[in-house]
């Protein structure tokens, strides 16, 4: 296992494209700009790079860790590459590793190799009533402002470095994301027909959250909202169904992540 060099990028992008059915442009963005070449852990084969994973530095409260993203390895070798990557980042000082499994096979890979389910989500559907007086700003939140809002509303969050969050937001905007915000909260959504799919929503209470949705309805006309909230968020308590979202492995003594939050890890466009 070694750290990638710039000369490896073409080969690593090819591995990523094949493993994740990604376009060349997306692969280049994910590896070079989201993760950074210095955060790609590579395993060589006889003819060059054979497997790799992005080990993006993150924080969770006062602790430093990594976000494993884009694991690309020959079939049957994924667990071995994951273990070697864990040893590398642990020796480098990481207190934990997080991941966002997307398929049953990925969930099995992580949970069978020492990862615990964490950062649960709650999915619910709501109608949005008309409110001609609902006021909000649209697409006025910068990355720096978003980082401040996260600290305000979800202080126990898995936080990406600023350069990585810029790439996440750029990718989401390219897919049609809108941010609605006012002094009482903010939300991020994609519009699909008559439904607004909120990938993140924070507000000081239920009614302020409804007003954000109402302002969005007045702007685009959509009458329903599908919300993806953190399990421990207090908005609309008792509504919705719980689902798994991410997982974590501790290097050393475990710590409580019951109320921790993780979103927008270059993964939200599926909503």
mmCIF file of C-alpha atoms in Angstrom:
data_model
loop_
_atom_site.group_PDB
_atom_site.id
_atom_site.type_symbol
_atom_site.label_atom_id
_atom_site.label_comp_id
_atom_site.label_asym_id
_atom_site.label_seq_id
_atom_site.Cartn_x
_atom_site.Cartn_y
_atom_site.Cartn_z
ATOM 1 C CA UNK A 1 0.000 0.000 0.000
ATOM 2 C CA UNK A 2 1.303 3.460 -0.897
ATOM 3 C CA UNK A 3 0.141 7.030 -1.518
ATOM 4 C CA UNK A 4 -0.709 7.793 -5.133
ATOM 5 C CA UNK A 5 1.338 10.058 -7.358
ATOM 6 C CA UNK A 6 0.018 12.307 -10.119
ATOM 7 C CA UNK A 7 1.319 9.911 -12.745
ATOM 8 C CA UNK A 8 -1.089 7.272 -11.369
ATOM 9 C CA UNK A 9 -4.234 9.330 -11.985
ATOM 10 C CA UNK A 10 -5.148 8.000 -15.420
ATOM 11 C CA UNK A 11 -4.876 4.396 -14.262
ATOM 12 C CA UNK A 12 -6.771 5.061 -11.031
ATOM 13 C CA UNK A 13 -9.538 6.907 -12.855
ATOM 14 C CA UNK A 14 -9.891 3.886 -15.109
ATOM 15 C CA UNK A 15 -10.230 1.596 -12.096
ATOM 16 C CA UNK A 16 -12.837 3.918 -10.581
ATOM 17 C CA UNK A 17 -14.822 4.159 -13.828
ATOM 18 C CA UNK A 18 -14.966 0.389 -14.180
ATOM 19 C CA UNK A 19 -15.821 -0.299 -10.536
ATOM 20 C CA UNK A 20 -18.472 2.400 -10.152
ATOM 21 C CA UNK A 21 -19.781 2.887 -13.707
ATOM 22 C CA UNK A 22 -18.689 6.522 -13.564
ATOM 23 C CA UNK A 23 -17.930 8.939 -16.374
ATOM 24 C CA UNK A 24 -14.307 10.018 -16.940
ATOM 25 C CA UNK A 25 -15.130 13.582 -15.838
ATOM 26 C CA UNK A 26 -16.748 12.402 -12.608
ATOM 27 C CA UNK A 27 -13.873 10.050 -11.858
ATOM 28 C CA UNK A 28 -11.341 12.821 -12.346
ATOM 29 C CA UNK A 29 -13.310 15.170 -10.093
ATOM 30 C CA UNK A 30 -13.743 12.551 -7.358
ATOM 31 C CA UNK A 31 -10.103 11.477 -7.261
ATOM 32 C CA UNK A 32 -8.191 14.645 -8.062
ATOM 33 C CA UNK A 33 -10.344 17.407 -6.581
ATOM 34 C CA UNK A 34 -12.686 15.813 -4.017
ATOM 35 C CA UNK A 35 -10.176 13.447 -2.429
ATOM 36 C CA UNK A 36 -6.850 14.800 -3.651
ATOM 37 C CA UNK A 37 -4.053 12.644 -5.013
ATOM 38 C CA UNK A 38 -2.294 12.727 -1.641
ATOM 39 C CA UNK A 39 -5.294 10.945 -0.089
ATOM 40 C CA UNK A 40 -5.489 8.023 -2.525
ATOM 41 C CA UNK A 41 -4.145 4.758 -1.085
ATOM 42 C CA UNK A 42 -2.935 2.457 -3.853
ATOM 43 C CA UNK A 43 -2.024 -1.206 -4.068
ATOM 44 C CA UNK A 44 0.134 -2.176 -7.027
ATOM 45 C CA UNK A 45 -0.040 -5.307 -9.120
ATOM 46 C CA UNK A 46 2.465 -6.695 -11.601
ATOM 47 C CA UNK A 47 1.668 -4.043 -14.203
ATOM 48 C CA UNK A 48 0.821 -1.012 -12.062
ATOM 49 C CA UNK A 49 -2.026 0.147 -9.791
ATOM 50 C CA UNK A 50 -4.442 -2.699 -9.191
ATOM 51 C CA UNK A 51 -6.641 -1.338 -6.395
ATOM 52 C CA UNK A 52 -7.161 1.850 -4.407
ATOM 53 C CA UNK A 53 -9.472 3.741 -2.081
ATOM 54 C CA UNK A 54 -9.966 7.433 -1.358
ATOM 55 C CA UNK A 55 -9.140 8.130 2.288
ATOM 56 C CA UNK A 56 -10.556 11.644 2.588
ATOM 57 C CA UNK A 57 -9.686 13.348 5.906
ATOM 58 C CA UNK A 58 -12.720 14.228 8.036
ATOM 59 C CA UNK A 59 -13.438 15.327 11.571
ATOM 60 C CA UNK A 60 -16.124 14.287 14.019
ATOM 61 C CA UNK A 61 -16.101 16.638 16.970
ATOM 62 C CA UNK A 62 -12.509 16.843 18.246
ATOM 63 C CA UNK A 63 -11.447 13.620 16.522
ATOM 64 C CA UNK A 64 -9.716 13.147 13.192
ATOM 65 C CA UNK A 65 -10.696 10.321 10.882
ATOM 66 C CA UNK A 66 -11.130 9.358 7.244
ATOM 67 C CA UNK A 67 -14.003 8.862 4.858
ATOM 68 C CA UNK A 68 -13.403 5.790 2.697
ATOM 69 C CA UNK A 69 -14.855 6.466 -0.732
ATOM 70 C CA UNK A 70 -14.677 4.799 -4.119
ATOM 71 C CA UNK A 71 -13.051 1.513 -3.088
ATOM 72 C CA UNK A 72 -11.955 -0.101 -6.337
ATOM 73 C CA UNK A 73 -10.411 -3.570 -6.237
ATOM 74 C CA UNK A 74 -10.534 -6.879 -8.121
ATOM 75 C CA UNK A 75 -13.457 -9.070 -7.126
ATOM 76 C CA UNK A 76 -12.710 -10.904 -3.918
ATOM 77 C CA UNK A 77 -9.914 -8.518 -2.906
ATOM 78 C CA UNK A 78 -12.049 -5.697 -1.495
ATOM 79 C CA UNK A 79 -11.750 -6.755 2.169
ATOM 80 C CA UNK A 80 -7.986 -7.177 1.936
ATOM 81 C CA UNK A 81 -7.544 -3.730 0.383
ATOM 82 C CA UNK A 82 -9.865 -2.250 3.025
ATOM 83 C CA UNK A 83 -7.863 -3.822 5.857
ATOM 84 C CA UNK A 84 -4.558 -2.550 4.497
ATOM 85 C CA UNK A 85 -6.042 0.927 4.112
ATOM 86 C CA UNK A 86 -7.299 0.854 7.696
ATOM 87 C CA UNK A 87 -3.845 -0.062 8.969
ATOM 88 C CA UNK A 88 -2.358 2.808 6.966
ATOM 89 C CA UNK A 89 -4.736 5.505 8.225
ATOM 90 C CA UNK A 90 -4.646 4.193 11.802
ATOM 91 C CA UNK A 91 -0.855 4.440 11.848
ATOM 92 C CA UNK A 92 -1.233 7.937 10.414
ATOM 93 C CA UNK A 93 -3.320 8.989 13.437
ATOM 94 C CA UNK A 94 -6.941 8.449 12.383
ATOM 95 C CA UNK A 95 -9.275 7.655 15.287
ATOM 96 C CA UNK A 96 -12.021 6.270 13.067
ATOM 97 C CA UNK A 97 -13.107 5.540 9.513
ATOM 98 C CA UNK A 98 -16.574 6.145 8.074
ATOM 99 C CA UNK A 99 -18.178 4.928 4.874
ATOM 100 C CA UNK A 100 -21.475 5.224 3.032
ATOM 101 C CA UNK A 101 -22.420 1.784 1.652
ATOM 102 C CA UNK A 102 -24.882 1.939 -1.239
ATOM 103 C CA UNK A 103 -25.658 -1.684 -2.075
ATOM 104 C CA UNK A 104 -26.310 -4.857 -0.099
ATOM 105 C CA UNK A 105 -22.890 -6.121 -1.131
ATOM 106 C CA UNK A 106 -21.198 -2.962 0.143
ATOM 107 C CA UNK A 107 -23.077 -3.128 3.431
ATOM 108 C CA UNK A 108 -21.958 -6.726 3.855
ATOM 109 C CA UNK A 109 -18.338 -5.814 3.098
ATOM 110 C CA UNK A 110 -18.212 -3.166 5.791
ATOM 111 C CA UNK A 111 -20.357 -4.732 8.511
ATOM 112 C CA UNK A 112 -18.583 -8.082 8.182
ATOM 113 C CA UNK A 113 -15.261 -6.324 8.633
ATOM 114 C CA UNK A 114 -15.719 -4.450 11.883
ATOM 115 C CA UNK A 115 -17.941 -1.498 10.924
ATOM 116 C CA UNK A 116 -21.017 -0.509 12.922
ATOM 117 C CA UNK A 117 -24.108 1.050 11.414
ATOM 118 C CA UNK A 118 -24.352 4.745 12.307
ATOM 119 C CA UNK A 119 -25.738 8.115 11.190
ATOM 120 C CA UNK A 120 -29.232 6.698 10.679
ATOM 121 C CA UNK A 121 -31.784 8.507 8.542
ATOM 122 C CA UNK A 122 -35.527 9.081 8.811
ATOM 123 C CA UNK A 123 -37.511 9.356 5.589
ATOM 124 C CA UNK A 124 -40.936 10.960 5.509
ATOM 125 C CA UNK A 125 -43.415 12.527 3.135
ATOM 126 C CA UNK A 126 -45.424 15.719 3.716
ATOM 127 C CA UNK A 127 -47.809 17.862 1.779
ATOM 128 C CA UNK A 128 -46.851 21.531 1.391
ATOM 129 C CA UNK A 129 -49.624 24.067 1.879
ATOM 130 C CA UNK A 130 -49.907 27.381 0.060
ATOM 131 C CA UNK A 131 -48.465 30.391 1.856
ATOM 132 C CA UNK A 132 -48.182 33.514 -0.265
ATOM 133 C CA UNK A 133 -46.308 35.276 2.536
ATOM 134 C CA UNK A 134 -43.599 32.676 3.051
ATOM 135 C CA UNK A 135 -40.247 34.424 2.668
ATOM 136 C CA UNK A 136 -36.869 32.843 1.963
ATOM 137 C CA UNK A 137 -33.718 33.259 -0.068
ATOM 138 C CA UNK A 138 -32.686 30.821 -2.765
ATOM 139 C CA UNK A 139 -29.150 29.654 -3.517
ATOM 140 C CA UNK A 140 -27.703 32.302 -1.215
ATOM 141 C CA UNK A 141 -25.737 29.867 0.982
ATOM 142 C CA UNK A 142 -22.009 29.645 0.255
ATOM 143 C CA UNK A 143 -19.822 26.713 1.259
ATOM 144 C CA UNK A 144 -18.420 28.769 4.128
ATOM 145 C CA UNK A 145 -21.937 29.643 5.266
ATOM 146 C CA UNK A 146 -22.956 25.989 4.995
ATOM 147 C CA UNK A 147 -20.079 24.987 7.249
ATOM 148 C CA UNK A 148 -21.256 27.568 9.800
ATOM 149 C CA UNK A 149 -24.866 26.374 9.562
ATOM 150 C CA UNK A 150 -23.781 22.782 10.080
ATOM 151 C CA UNK A 151 -21.922 23.780 13.233
ATOM 152 C CA UNK A 152 -25.069 25.557 14.431
ATOM 153 C CA UNK A 153 -27.665 22.913 13.661
ATOM 154 C CA UNK A 154 -25.626 19.694 13.705
ATOM 155 C CA UNK A 155 -22.478 20.271 15.759
ATOM 156 C CA UNK A 156 -21.754 16.538 16.005
ATOM 157 C CA UNK A 157 -21.343 16.103 12.237
ATOM 158 C CA UNK A 158 -18.829 14.271 10.110
ATOM 159 C CA UNK A 159 -17.141 17.236 8.399
ATOM 160 C CA UNK A 160 -15.292 17.167 5.100
ATOM 161 C CA UNK A 161 -12.428 19.577 4.408
ATOM 162 C CA UNK A 162 -13.581 22.731 2.633
ATOM 163 C CA UNK A 163 -12.088 21.803 -0.740
ATOM 164 C CA UNK A 164 -13.995 18.500 -0.732
ATOM 165 C CA UNK A 165 -17.264 20.146 0.281
ATOM 166 C CA UNK A 166 -16.848 22.601 -2.609
ATOM 167 C CA UNK A 167 -16.734 19.646 -5.016
ATOM 168 C CA UNK A 168 -19.778 18.059 -3.382
ATOM 169 C CA UNK A 169 -21.805 21.233 -3.729
ATOM 170 C CA UNK A 170 -20.608 21.863 -7.285
ATOM 171 C CA UNK A 171 -21.675 18.347 -8.226
ATOM 172 C CA UNK A 172 -25.068 18.730 -6.554
ATOM 173 C CA UNK A 173 -25.740 22.079 -8.210
ATOM 174 C CA UNK A 174 -24.880 20.542 -11.583
ATOM 175 C CA UNK A 175 -27.601 17.953 -10.893
ATOM 176 C CA UNK A 176 -30.238 20.566 -10.072
ATOM 177 C CA UNK A 177 -29.898 21.236 -6.346
ATOM 178 C CA UNK A 178 -31.600 24.308 -4.846
ATOM 179 C CA UNK A 179 -30.943 25.731 -1.371
ATOM 180 C CA UNK A 180 -33.733 27.579 0.417
ATOM 181 C CA UNK A 181 -32.786 29.543 3.534
ATOM 182 C CA UNK A 182 -33.833 32.227 5.996
ATOM 183 C CA UNK A 183 -32.882 33.296 9.502
ATOM 184 C CA UNK A 184 -34.611 30.231 10.985
ATOM 185 C CA UNK A 185 -33.044 27.449 8.947
ATOM 186 C CA UNK A 186 -32.185 26.052 5.550
ATOM 187 C CA UNK A 187 -32.973 23.157 3.259
ATOM 188 C CA UNK A 188 -31.471 21.543 0.156
ATOM 189 C CA UNK A 189 -33.724 19.905 -2.385
ATOM 190 C CA UNK A 190 -34.090 18.505 -5.862
ATOM 191 C CA UNK A 191 -37.364 18.993 -7.706
ATOM 192 C CA UNK A 192 -38.811 15.939 -9.416
ATOM 193 C CA UNK A 193 -42.168 16.792 -10.939
ATOM 194 C CA UNK A 194 -44.564 17.863 -8.223
ATOM 195 C CA UNK A 195 -42.279 16.698 -5.402
ATOM 196 C CA UNK A 196 -39.367 18.392 -3.663
ATOM 197 C CA UNK A 197 -36.793 15.865 -2.438
ATOM 198 C CA UNK A 198 -34.978 17.406 0.533
ATOM 199 C CA UNK A 199 -31.561 15.850 1.106
ATOM 200 C CA UNK A 200 -31.006 18.099 4.118
ATOM 201 C CA UNK A 201 -33.330 20.268 6.214
ATOM 202 C CA UNK A 202 -32.610 22.103 9.458
ATOM 203 C CA UNK A 203 -34.730 24.697 11.266
ATOM 204 C CA UNK A 204 -35.377 25.915 14.782
ATOM 205 C CA UNK A 205 -38.733 24.106 14.859
ATOM 206 C CA UNK A 206 -41.441 22.369 12.858
ATOM 207 C CA UNK A 207 -43.276 25.520 11.792
ATOM 208 C CA UNK A 208 -40.115 27.302 10.562
ATOM 209 C CA UNK A 209 -39.266 24.151 8.602
ATOM 210 C CA UNK A 210 -42.736 24.180 7.057
ATOM 211 C CA UNK A 211 -42.288 27.831 6.090
ATOM 212 C CA UNK A 212 -39.095 26.965 4.221
ATOM 213 C CA UNK A 213 -40.989 24.307 2.286
ATOM 214 C CA UNK A 214 -43.859 26.711 1.676
ATOM 215 C CA UNK A 215 -41.471 29.301 0.244
ATOM 216 C CA UNK A 216 -40.104 26.637 -2.069
ATOM 217 C CA UNK A 217 -43.632 25.727 -3.158
ATOM 218 C CA UNK A 218 -44.405 29.345 -3.970
ATOM 219 C CA UNK A 219 -41.271 29.460 -6.108
ATOM 220 C CA UNK A 220 -41.735 26.237 -8.104
ATOM 221 C CA UNK A 221 -45.299 25.053 -7.512
ATOM 222 C CA UNK A 222 -44.493 21.602 -6.092
ATOM 223 C CA UNK A 223 -47.093 20.442 -3.586
ATOM 224 C CA UNK A 224 -45.302 17.584 -1.807
ATOM 225 C CA UNK A 225 -41.984 17.097 -0.042
ATOM 226 C CA UNK A 226 -39.958 13.962 0.571
ATOM 227 C CA UNK A 227 -37.595 14.574 3.475
ATOM 228 C CA UNK A 228 -34.430 12.771 4.516
ATOM 229 C CA UNK A 229 -33.676 13.751 8.108
ATOM 230 C CA UNK A 230 -31.173 12.547 10.654
ATOM 231 C CA UNK A 231 -32.647 10.021 13.059
ATOM 232 C CA UNK A 232 -31.959 12.267 16.042
ATOM 233 C CA UNK A 233 -33.280 15.479 14.480
ATOM 234 C CA UNK A 234 -36.221 16.876 16.399
ATOM 235 C CA UNK A 235 -38.152 18.032 13.323
ATOM 236 C CA UNK A 236 -41.467 16.230 12.830
ATOM 237 C CA UNK A 237 -40.867 13.745 15.626
ATOM 238 C CA UNK A 238 -42.791 10.508 15.303
ATOM 239 C CA UNK A 239 -43.104 10.761 11.534
ATOM 240 C CA UNK A 240 -41.412 8.663 8.892
ATOM 241 C CA UNK A 241 -39.502 5.417 8.761
ATOM 242 C CA UNK A 242 -35.928 4.767 9.800
ATOM 243 C CA UNK A 243 -33.251 3.492 7.435
ATOM 244 C CA UNK A 244 -29.534 2.822 7.605
ATOM 245 C CA UNK A 245 -27.280 5.478 6.147
ATOM 246 C CA UNK A 246 -23.599 5.125 7.053
ATOM 247 C CA UNK A 247 -21.170 3.107 9.119
ATOM 248 C CA UNK A 248 -18.108 3.649 11.283
ATOM 249 C CA UNK A 249 -15.116 1.705 12.523
ATOM 250 C CA UNK A 250 -13.227 2.841 15.585
ATOM 251 C CA UNK A 251 -9.458 2.583 15.882
ATOM 252 C CA UNK A 252 -9.017 2.260 19.616
ATOM 253 C CA UNK A 253 -11.683 3.046 22.194
ATOM 254 C CA UNK A 254 -15.186 3.523 20.690
ATOM 255 C CA UNK A 255 -17.058 6.761 21.346
ATOM 256 C CA UNK A 256 -20.755 7.594 21.268
ATOM 257 C CA UNK A 257 -22.134 8.415 17.798
ATOM 258 C CA UNK A 258 -25.811 7.977 18.660
ATOM 259 C CA UNK A 259 -26.603 11.619 17.863
ATOM 260 C CA UNK A 260 -23.957 12.125 15.185
ATOM 261 C CA UNK A 261 -24.878 13.220 11.677
ATOM 262 C CA UNK A 262 -23.410 12.525 8.240
ATOM 263 C CA UNK A 263 -24.717 13.797 4.888
ATOM 264 C CA UNK A 264 -23.542 15.217 1.558
ATOM 265 C CA UNK A 265 -20.500 12.973 1.187
ATOM 266 C CA UNK A 266 -20.541 13.087 -2.634
ATOM 267 C CA UNK A 267 -23.568 10.815 -2.518
ATOM 268 C CA UNK A 268 -26.742 12.900 -2.278
ATOM 269 C CA UNK A 269 -27.692 13.186 -5.929
ATOM 270 C CA UNK A 270 -29.570 9.875 -5.852
ATOM 271 C CA UNK A 271 -32.367 11.518 -3.900
#
